[in-house]
Amino acid sequence: VLHISWFTESMSAGRPVSVEIRHYIQRSCAHPSAKPESAVSPYACQRRTTLDNHNKIFTDALEVLAENLELCGNQGPSLAFRRAASMLKSLPAALRRLEETQHLPCLGEHSRAIIEVQHEPRPSLSVSTHISSHLSCSAPAEALINTLSHRFLFYEDISKPVSRTEASALKIIVEEAVICVNPSATVSITGGFRRGKEFGHDVDFIIKTPEAGQEDVILPAVIKRFKSQNILLYSDLQESTFDLRKLPTHCFEAMDHFSKCFLIIKLKREQETDARAGKDWRAVRVDLVAPPLERFTYALLGWTGSTLFLRDLRRFARLERGKLLDNHALYDKATNTFLPAKTEEDIFAHLGLEYIEPWQRNA
Ligand code: DCT
Ligand code: MG
């Protein structure tokens, strides 16, 4: 039953069955008893991380810690916990004993302590008790959120997760507007939904325009159209600052320079769930990016994420291959050349990496 539901899930996410079967066999072979644990790579881009998380009790705890540390401004330790959680998400089975973590990468002494506590029979010590003892400050997350909610008009709506159904409805709206402005342009979903997630905090789209220069005019026109349809609640348009002559850029964690916009869109509800307020729509966060055609593949890879997967892909490129990767290009420092890529597979191949499908990038 589990196997069938797994395949059904994969198929409903639009993934080819042949690929899924191959992947399934790969996963089964990768069971700890068949493969030594030391085979787990410290780089997320060398691991296949699906949404099948067998170690949720550990990763949830580690991510709560990471989030709190981030709120306190402790980026370094926060990243260490995120890396630990990410590595555990890629394991093909649940950890049964602490000893199993011995050969696993990305686990520092603190992460191991969290795993140890989570292994203890409950309710001897709850994870929250233990977590609070690890927090270097009592992050006023709730207070912060409350303050923001007073300032942010659509806070209640946009703090609710966006479903895949809502994302599909938005794709139709975005596609309609884009095609109306430029009939030869195409729209693809990126971000978490491209990785197969059922829910997200926003919906990310990438627009492909076949004619040079079109990428700079399409977003203002799309925004104008949303305005005229009375579905635009907020927009922040960032015009392109992309300059080919400035590549390769060396600030790789920074935002890319493509034309992009951050929007809040009114989405009609199927049923009027908020009848009390007489409101038949909800506000949804939508991000659109429109790179030049010859930058499309790098932008698609970057905007598909996950953030941690991409961070490790760039780190791997730099440290292991002497190459610089960002949302604009892949640059080989040894030959001082840019490496061309028509598909995402080309980028992985340039880096000497096995191809990782979008739904295996949930690191
Ligand atoms: N990204 C990027 N450059 C930016 C902003 C984002 O390369 N300037 C990447 C990081 C992941 C991806 O784009 C989408 O970003 P998010 O929406 O923040 O992440 P997500 O994985 O889609 O998460 P969620 O499902 O919660 O939306
Ligand atoms: Mg997203």
mmCIF file of N, CA and C in Angstrom, residues 203-315:
data_model
loop_
_atom_site.group_PDB
_atom_site.id
_atom_site.type_symbol
_atom_site.label_atom_id
_atom_site.label_comp_id
_atom_site.label_asym_id
_atom_site.label_seq_id
_atom_site.Cartn_x
_atom_site.Cartn_y
_atom_site.Cartn_z
ATOM 1 N N VAL A 203 4.049 31.683 -4.350
ATOM 2 C CA VAL A 203 4.130 30.930 -5.601
ATOM 3 C C VAL A 203 5.144 31.658 -6.484
ATOM 4 N N ASP A 204 6.161 30.906 -6.939
ATOM 5 C CA ASP A 204 7.237 31.498 -7.738
ATOM 6 C C ASP A 204 7.081 31.111 -9.203
ATOM 7 N N PHE A 205 7.196 32.104 -10.088
ATOM 8 C CA PHE A 205 7.107 31.840 -11.525
ATOM 9 C C PHE A 205 8.313 32.423 -12.231
ATOM 10 N N ILE A 206 8.743 31.742 -13.296
ATOM 11 C CA ILE A 206 9.797 32.285 -14.150
ATOM 12 C C ILE A 206 9.223 32.452 -15.549
ATOM 13 N N ILE A 207 9.520 33.585 -16.163
ATOM 14 C CA ILE A 207 8.972 33.884 -17.484
ATOM 15 C C ILE A 207 10.087 33.807 -18.523
ATOM 16 N N LYS A 208 9.774 33.112 -19.620
ATOM 17 C CA LYS A 208 10.756 32.958 -20.701
ATOM 18 C C LYS A 208 10.275 33.769 -21.894
ATOM 19 N N THR A 209 11.112 34.709 -22.324
ATOM 20 C CA THR A 209 10.763 35.520 -23.495
ATOM 21 C C THR A 209 11.778 35.242 -24.600
ATOM 22 N N PRO A 210 11.316 34.813 -25.767
ATOM 23 C CA PRO A 210 12.259 34.443 -26.826
ATOM 24 C C PRO A 210 12.968 35.618 -27.494
ATOM 25 N N GLU A 211 12.414 36.827 -27.414
ATOM 26 C CA GLU A 211 13.109 37.947 -28.081
ATOM 27 C C GLU A 211 13.920 38.748 -27.059
ATOM 28 N N ALA A 212 15.131 39.126 -27.471
ATOM 29 C CA ALA A 212 16.018 39.894 -26.589
ATOM 30 C C ALA A 212 15.371 41.223 -26.229
ATOM 31 N N GLY A 213 15.504 41.617 -24.978
ATOM 32 C CA GLY A 213 14.981 42.911 -24.535
ATOM 33 C C GLY A 213 13.569 42.828 -23.992
ATOM 34 N N GLN A 214 12.809 41.786 -24.392
ATOM 35 C CA GLN A 214 11.421 41.653 -23.946
ATOM 36 C C GLN A 214 11.323 41.463 -22.434
ATOM 37 N N GLU A 215 12.374 40.838 -21.865
ATOM 38 C CA GLU A 215 12.327 40.535 -20.425
ATOM 39 C C GLU A 215 12.241 41.806 -19.581
ATOM 40 N N ASP A 216 12.647 42.942 -20.154
ATOM 41 C CA ASP A 216 12.622 44.178 -19.377
ATOM 42 C C ASP A 216 11.264 44.878 -19.402
ATOM 43 N N VAL A 217 10.453 44.566 -20.406
ATOM 44 C CA VAL A 217 9.171 45.274 -20.500
ATOM 45 C C VAL A 217 7.981 44.427 -20.072
ATOM 46 N N ILE A 218 8.203 43.100 -19.949
ATOM 47 C CA ILE A 218 7.047 42.223 -19.703
ATOM 48 C C ILE A 218 6.450 42.401 -18.303
ATOM 49 N N LEU A 219 7.290 42.533 -17.281
ATOM 50 C CA LEU A 219 6.750 42.602 -15.917
ATOM 51 C C LEU A 219 5.927 43.876 -15.666
ATOM 52 N N PRO A 220 6.423 45.068 -16.072
ATOM 53 C CA PRO A 220 5.576 46.256 -15.887
ATOM 54 C C PRO A 220 4.214 46.100 -16.583
ATOM 55 N N ALA A 221 4.228 45.464 -17.758
ATOM 56 C CA ALA A 221 2.972 45.285 -18.501
ATOM 57 C C ALA A 221 2.039 44.300 -17.793
ATOM 58 N N VAL A 222 2.625 43.254 -17.226
ATOM 59 C CA VAL A 222 1.813 42.256 -16.502
ATOM 60 C C VAL A 222 1.200 42.904 -15.253
ATOM 61 N N ILE A 223 2.003 43.713 -14.556
ATOM 62 C CA ILE A 223 1.520 44.404 -13.352
ATOM 63 C C ILE A 223 0.353 45.335 -13.726
ATOM 64 N N LYS A 224 0.532 46.028 -14.830
ATOM 65 C CA LYS A 224 -0.510 46.951 -15.288
ATOM 66 C C LYS A 224 -1.816 46.191 -15.552
ATOM 67 N N ARG A 225 -1.670 45.021 -16.140
ATOM 68 C CA ARG A 225 -2.846 44.213 -16.450
ATOM 69 C C ARG A 225 -3.535 43.733 -15.163
ATOM 70 N N PHE A 226 -2.748 43.276 -14.179
ATOM 71 C CA PHE A 226 -3.317 42.847 -12.893
ATOM 72 C C PHE A 226 -4.064 44.008 -12.227
ATOM 73 N N LYS A 227 -3.491 45.204 -12.364
ATOM 74 C CA LYS A 227 -4.132 46.395 -11.794
ATOM 75 C C LYS A 227 -5.488 46.618 -12.433
ATOM 76 N N SER A 228 -5.512 46.532 -13.771
ATOM 77 C CA SER A 228 -6.758 46.793 -14.491
ATOM 78 C C SER A 228 -7.801 45.717 -14.193
ATOM 79 N N GLN A 229 -7.336 44.516 -13.802
ATOM 80 C CA GLN A 229 -8.267 43.432 -13.448
ATOM 81 C C GLN A 229 -8.703 43.539 -11.987
ATOM 82 N N ASN A 230 -8.149 44.544 -11.294
ATOM 83 C CA ASN A 230 -8.464 44.758 -9.885
ATOM 84 C C ASN A 230 -8.100 43.575 -8.991
ATOM 85 N N ILE A 231 -6.976 42.897 -9.327
ATOM 86 C CA ILE A 231 -6.542 41.764 -8.486
ATOM 87 C C ILE A 231 -5.172 42.035 -7.849
ATOM 88 N N LEU A 232 -4.643 43.248 -8.072
ATOM 89 C CA LEU A 232 -3.322 43.557 -7.519
ATOM 90 C C LEU A 232 -3.461 44.288 -6.187
ATOM 91 N N LEU A 233 -2.934 43.667 -5.121
ATOM 92 C CA LEU A 233 -3.020 44.279 -3.796
ATOM 93 C C LEU A 233 -1.733 44.999 -3.423
ATOM 94 N N TYR A 234 -0.616 44.525 -3.976
ATOM 95 C CA TYR A 234 0.689 45.132 -3.662
ATOM 96 C C TYR A 234 1.674 44.719 -4.746
ATOM 97 N N SER A 235 2.571 45.646 -5.133
ATOM 98 C CA SER A 235 3.617 45.232 -6.069
ATOM 99 C C SER A 235 4.915 45.967 -5.786
ATOM 100 N N ASP A 236 5.996 45.227 -5.910
ATOM 101 C CA ASP A 236 7.327 45.808 -5.775
ATOM 102 C C ASP A 236 8.118 45.332 -6.983
ATOM 103 N N LEU A 237 8.252 46.223 -7.960
ATOM 104 C CA LEU A 237 8.942 45.870 -9.204
ATOM 105 C C LEU A 237 10.416 46.239 -9.088
ATOM 106 N N GLN A 238 11.288 45.284 -9.384
ATOM 107 C CA GLN A 238 12.722 45.574 -9.385
ATOM 108 C C GLN A 238 13.225 45.430 -10.802
ATOM 109 N N GLU A 239 13.597 46.572 -11.371
ATOM 110 C CA GLU A 239 14.060 46.540 -12.755
ATOM 111 C C GLU A 239 15.408 45.842 -12.858
ATOM 112 N N SER A 240 15.675 45.324 -14.025
ATOM 113 C CA SER A 240 16.910 44.576 -14.244
ATOM 114 C C SER A 240 18.137 45.465 -14.064
ATOM 115 N N THR A 241 19.127 44.933 -13.321
ATOM 116 C CA THR A 241 20.415 45.612 -13.223
ATOM 117 C C THR A 241 21.475 44.672 -13.783
ATOM 118 N N PHE A 242 20.993 43.703 -14.580
ATOM 119 C CA PHE A 242 21.896 42.688 -15.126
ATOM 120 C C PHE A 242 22.802 43.289 -16.199
ATOM 121 N N ASP A 243 24.100 43.031 -16.056
ATOM 122 C CA ASP A 243 25.076 43.544 -17.018
ATOM 123 C C ASP A 243 26.088 42.431 -17.289
ATOM 124 N N LEU A 244 26.017 41.903 -18.501
ATOM 125 C CA LEU A 244 26.857 40.769 -18.891
ATOM 126 C C LEU A 244 28.339 41.047 -18.627
ATOM 127 N N ARG A 245 28.757 42.316 -18.809
ATOM 128 C CA ARG A 245 30.169 42.679 -18.667
ATOM 129 C C ARG A 245 30.648 42.585 -17.227
ATOM 130 N N LYS A 246 29.665 42.556 -16.278
ATOM 131 C CA LYS A 246 30.057 42.514 -14.854
ATOM 132 C C LYS A 246 30.199 41.082 -14.337
ATOM 133 N N LEU A 247 29.945 40.091 -15.212
ATOM 134 C CA LEU A 247 30.098 38.697 -14.803
ATOM 135 C C LEU A 247 31.572 38.290 -14.932
ATOM 136 N N PRO A 248 32.060 37.320 -14.152
ATOM 137 C CA PRO A 248 31.326 36.663 -13.088
ATOM 138 C C PRO A 248 31.288 37.523 -11.834
ATOM 139 N N THR A 249 30.124 37.541 -11.191
ATOM 140 C CA THR A 249 30.028 38.283 -9.943
ATOM 141 C C THR A 249 30.585 37.406 -8.822
ATOM 142 N N HIS A 250 31.175 38.040 -7.844
ATOM 143 C CA HIS A 250 31.779 37.237 -6.777
ATOM 144 C C HIS A 250 30.967 37.233 -5.483
ATOM 145 N N CYS A 251 29.831 37.945 -5.497
ATOM 146 C CA CYS A 251 28.979 37.894 -4.292
ATOM 147 C C CYS A 251 27.834 36.926 -4.559
ATOM 148 N N PHE A 252 28.119 35.644 -4.301
ATOM 149 C CA PHE A 252 27.230 34.597 -4.779
ATOM 150 C C PHE A 252 25.988 34.362 -3.943
ATOM 151 N N GLU A 253 25.944 34.882 -2.738
ATOM 152 C CA GLU A 253 24.743 34.665 -1.940
ATOM 153 C C GLU A 253 23.749 35.797 -2.201
ATOM 154 N N ALA A 254 24.189 36.836 -2.922
ATOM 155 C CA ALA A 254 23.321 37.989 -3.147
ATOM 156 C C ALA A 254 22.201 37.647 -4.136
ATOM 157 N N MET A 255 21.201 38.480 -4.134
ATOM 158 C CA MET A 255 20.082 38.372 -5.079
ATOM 159 C C MET A 255 20.612 38.480 -6.504
ATOM 160 N N ASP A 256 19.887 37.928 -7.451
ATOM 161 C CA ASP A 256 20.321 38.094 -8.835
ATOM 162 C C ASP A 256 19.863 39.458 -9.366
ATOM 163 N N HIS A 257 20.327 39.785 -10.577
ATOM 164 C CA HIS A 257 20.092 41.124 -11.124
ATOM 165 C C HIS A 257 18.979 41.161 -12.162
ATOM 166 N N PHE A 258 18.177 40.095 -12.238
ATOM 167 C CA PHE A 258 17.140 40.057 -13.266
ATOM 168 C C PHE A 258 15.949 40.929 -12.900
ATOM 169 N N SER A 259 15.192 41.254 -13.936
ATOM 170 C CA SER A 259 13.932 41.962 -13.739
ATOM 171 C C SER A 259 13.000 41.033 -12.953
ATOM 172 N N LYS A 260 12.461 41.531 -11.818
ATOM 173 C CA LYS A 260 11.596 40.665 -11.014
ATOM 174 C C LYS A 260 10.564 41.493 -10.264
ATOM 175 N N CYS A 261 9.518 40.863 -9.813
ATOM 176 C CA CYS A 261 8.561 41.582 -8.969
ATOM 177 C C CYS A 261 7.984 40.687 -7.890
ATOM 178 N N PHE A 262 7.742 41.314 -6.752
ATOM 179 C CA PHE A 262 7.130 40.648 -5.602
ATOM 180 C C PHE A 262 5.721 41.209 -5.485
ATOM 181 N N LEU A 263 4.739 40.348 -5.612
ATOM 182 C CA LEU A 263 3.354 40.812 -5.666
ATOM 183 C C LEU A 263 2.504 40.195 -4.563
ATOM 184 N N ILE A 264 1.390 40.873 -4.269
ATOM 185 C CA ILE A 264 0.315 40.225 -3.501
ATOM 186 C C ILE A 264 -0.916 40.304 -4.390
ATOM 187 N N ILE A 265 -1.459 39.126 -4.686
ATOM 188 C CA ILE A 265 -2.556 39.012 -5.649
ATOM 189 C C ILE A 265 -3.816 38.514 -4.941
ATOM 190 N N LYS A 266 -4.946 39.045 -5.392
ATOM 191 C CA LYS A 266 -6.249 38.558 -4.917
ATOM 192 C C LYS A 266 -6.586 37.280 -5.669
ATOM 193 N N LEU A 267 -6.807 36.204 -4.931
ATOM 194 C CA LEU A 267 -7.195 34.954 -5.583
ATOM 195 C C LEU A 267 -8.605 34.579 -5.148
ATOM 196 N N LYS A 268 -9.497 34.436 -6.130
ATOM 197 C CA LYS A 268 -10.900 34.056 -5.841
ATOM 198 C C LYS A 268 -10.923 32.701 -5.161
ATOM 199 N N ARG A 269 -11.727 32.550 -4.138
ATOM 200 C CA ARG A 269 -11.866 31.262 -3.470
ATOM 201 C C ARG A 269 -12.897 30.427 -4.196
ATOM 202 N N GLU A 270 -12.705 29.108 -4.115
ATOM 203 C CA GLU A 270 -13.685 28.174 -4.701
ATOM 204 C C GLU A 270 -15.026 28.330 -3.978
ATOM 205 N N GLN A 271 -14.961 28.126 -2.639
ATOM 206 C CA GLN A 271 -16.162 28.388 -1.851
ATOM 207 C C GLN A 271 -15.875 29.625 -1.009
ATOM 208 N N GLU A 272 -16.936 30.316 -0.685
ATOM 209 C CA GLU A 272 -16.747 31.515 0.130
ATOM 210 C C GLU A 272 -16.583 31.100 1.581
ATOM 211 N N THR A 273 -15.338 30.808 1.962
ATOM 212 C CA THR A 273 -15.096 30.304 3.318
ATOM 213 C C THR A 273 -15.135 31.423 4.349
ATOM 214 N N ASP A 274 -14.946 32.645 3.863
ATOM 215 C CA ASP A 274 -14.930 33.776 4.772
ATOM 216 C C ASP A 274 -16.225 34.580 4.610
ATOM 217 N N ALA A 275 -17.343 33.850 4.590
ATOM 218 C CA ALA A 275 -18.639 34.471 4.290
ATOM 219 C C ALA A 275 -18.978 35.572 5.302
ATOM 220 N N ARG A 276 -18.542 35.335 6.540
ATOM 221 C CA ARG A 276 -18.783 36.295 7.611
ATOM 222 C C ARG A 276 -18.330 37.691 7.208
ATOM 223 N N ALA A 277 -17.154 37.732 6.587
ATOM 224 C CA ALA A 277 -16.603 39.021 6.184
ATOM 225 C C ALA A 277 -17.069 39.407 4.776
ATOM 226 N N GLY A 278 -17.809 38.536 4.138
ATOM 227 C CA GLY A 278 -18.262 38.787 2.769
ATOM 228 C C GLY A 278 -17.091 38.848 1.800
ATOM 229 N N LYS A 279 -16.017 38.147 2.134
ATOM 230 C CA LYS A 279 -14.805 38.200 1.313
ATOM 231 C C LYS A 279 -14.681 36.897 0.529
ATOM 232 N N ASP A 280 -14.734 37.002 -0.791
ATOM 233 C CA ASP A 280 -14.679 35.770 -1.591
ATOM 234 C C ASP A 280 -13.309 35.566 -2.228
ATOM 235 N N TRP A 281 -12.269 36.162 -1.620
ATOM 236 C CA TRP A 281 -10.912 35.984 -2.144
ATOM 237 C C TRP A 281 -9.933 35.898 -0.981
ATOM 238 N N ARG A 282 -8.718 35.420 -1.303
ATOM 239 C CA ARG A 282 -7.633 35.492 -0.326
ATOM 240 C C ARG A 282 -6.423 36.145 -0.994
ATOM 241 N N ALA A 283 -5.572 36.751 -0.187
ATOM 242 C CA ALA A 283 -4.351 37.369 -0.707
ATOM 243 C C ALA A 283 -3.254 36.315 -0.772
ATOM 244 N N VAL A 284 -2.504 36.298 -1.882
ATOM 245 C CA VAL A 284 -1.416 35.335 -2.048
ATOM 246 C C VAL A 284 -0.151 36.059 -2.504
ATOM 247 N N ARG A 285 0.971 35.665 -1.933
ATOM 248 C CA ARG A 285 2.265 36.206 -2.355
ATOM 249 C C ARG A 285 2.716 35.511 -3.634
ATOM 250 N N VAL A 286 3.097 36.320 -4.625
ATOM 251 C CA VAL A 286 3.543 35.775 -5.911
ATOM 252 C C VAL A 286 4.855 36.457 -6.311
ATOM 253 N N ASP A 287 5.852 35.670 -6.712
ATOM 254 C CA ASP A 287 7.110 36.230 -7.223
ATOM 255 C C ASP A 287 7.229 35.899 -8.706
ATOM 256 N N LEU A 288 7.563 36.922 -9.519
ATOM 257 C CA LEU A 288 7.808 36.690 -10.949
ATOM 258 C C LEU A 288 9.228 37.127 -11.260
ATOM 259 N N VAL A 289 9.941 36.325 -12.057
ATOM 260 C CA VAL A 289 11.275 36.728 -12.508
ATOM 261 C C VAL A 289 11.342 36.536 -14.019
ATOM 262 N N ALA A 290 11.972 37.492 -14.701
ATOM 263 C CA ALA A 290 12.066 37.429 -16.159
ATOM 264 C C ALA A 290 13.515 37.645 -16.594
ATOM 265 N N PRO A 291 14.294 36.543 -16.702
ATOM 266 C CA PRO A 291 15.699 36.692 -17.100
ATOM 267 C C PRO A 291 15.825 36.777 -18.625
ATOM 268 N N PRO A 292 16.949 37.287 -19.131
ATOM 269 C CA PRO A 292 17.184 37.220 -20.578
ATOM 270 C C PRO A 292 17.261 35.753 -21.000
ATOM 271 N N LEU A 293 16.871 35.450 -22.247
ATOM 272 C CA LEU A 293 16.782 34.063 -22.706
ATOM 273 C C LEU A 293 18.066 33.258 -22.452
ATOM 274 N N GLU A 294 19.229 33.857 -22.739
ATOM 275 C CA GLU A 294 20.472 33.081 -22.618
ATOM 276 C C GLU A 294 20.886 32.874 -21.152
ATOM 277 N N ARG A 295 20.149 33.455 -20.212
ATOM 278 C CA ARG A 295 20.415 33.261 -18.771
ATOM 279 C C ARG A 295 19.353 32.361 -18.140
ATOM 280 N N PHE A 296 18.383 31.926 -18.952
ATOM 281 C CA PHE A 296 17.189 31.252 -18.417
ATOM 282 C C PHE A 296 17.518 30.015 -17.574
ATOM 283 N N THR A 297 18.400 29.140 -18.084
ATOM 284 C CA THR A 297 18.673 27.870 -17.391
ATOM 285 C C THR A 297 19.251 28.084 -15.993
ATOM 286 N N TYR A 298 20.185 29.023 -15.882
ATOM 287 C CA TYR A 298 20.813 29.297 -14.584
ATOM 288 C C TYR A 298 19.787 29.881 -13.611
ATOM 289 N N ALA A 299 18.915 30.765 -14.161
ATOM 290 C CA ALA A 299 17.871 31.373 -13.331
ATOM 291 C C ALA A 299 16.858 30.321 -12.877
ATOM 292 N N LEU A 300 16.492 29.422 -13.797
ATOM 293 C CA LEU A 300 15.532 28.358 -13.456
ATOM 294 C C LEU A 300 16.093 27.490 -12.331
ATOM 295 N N LEU A 301 17.359 27.105 -12.468
ATOM 296 C CA LEU A 301 18.002 26.273 -11.442
ATOM 297 C C LEU A 301 17.998 27.007 -10.096
ATOM 298 N N GLY A 302 18.390 28.280 -10.121
ATOM 299 C CA GLY A 302 18.457 29.066 -8.886
ATOM 300 C C GLY A 302 17.101 29.238 -8.235
ATOM 301 N N TRP A 303 16.099 29.556 -9.031
ATOM 302 C CA TRP A 303 14.771 29.825 -8.481
ATOM 303 C C TRP A 303 13.998 28.552 -8.126
ATOM 304 N N THR A 304 14.512 27.399 -8.544
ATOM 305 C CA THR A 304 13.862 26.149 -8.139
ATOM 306 C C THR A 304 14.262 25.802 -6.707
ATOM 307 N N GLY A 305 15.455 26.233 -6.311
ATOM 308 C CA GLY A 305 15.873 25.961 -4.937
ATOM 309 C C GLY A 305 16.147 24.468 -4.726
ATOM 310 N N SER A 306 16.053 23.914 -3.494
ATOM 311 C CA SER A 306 15.802 24.736 -2.325
ATOM 312 C C SER A 306 16.994 25.661 -2.045
ATOM 313 N N THR A 307 16.776 26.613 -1.186
ATOM 314 C CA THR A 307 17.832 27.557 -0.845
ATOM 315 C C THR A 307 19.100 26.808 -0.410
ATOM 316 N N LEU A 308 18.901 25.789 0.433
ATOM 317 C CA LEU A 308 20.058 25.060 0.941
ATOM 318 C C LEU A 308 20.725 24.216 -0.145
ATOM 319 N N PHE A 309 19.900 23.641 -1.027
ATOM 320 C CA PHE A 309 20.450 22.841 -2.124
ATOM 321 C C PHE A 309 21.345 23.727 -2.997
ATOM 322 N N LEU A 310 20.833 24.917 -3.323
ATOM 323 C CA LEU A 310 21.584 25.832 -4.196
ATOM 324 C C LEU A 310 22.837 26.359 -3.508
ATOM 325 N N ARG A 311 22.720 26.618 -2.223
ATOM 326 C CA ARG A 311 23.874 27.095 -1.463
ATOM 327 C C ARG A 311 25.009 26.068 -1.553
ATOM 328 N N ASP A 312 24.639 24.774 -1.388
ATOM 329 C CA ASP A 312 25.650 23.720 -1.446
ATOM 330 C C ASP A 312 26.152 23.488 -2.871
ATOM 331 N N LEU A 313 25.271 23.664 -3.853
ATOM 332 C CA LEU A 313 25.690 23.495 -5.248
ATOM 333 C C LEU A 313 26.766 24.528 -5.591
ATOM 334 N N ARG A 314 26.553 25.770 -5.135
ATOM 335 C CA ARG A 314 27.529 26.843 -5.391
ATOM 336 C C ARG A 314 28.829 26.589 -4.641
ATOM 337 N N ARG A 315 28.685 26.134 -3.388
ATOM 338 C CA ARG A 315 29.854 25.849 -2.561
ATOM 339 C C ARG A 315 30.659 24.702 -3.183
#
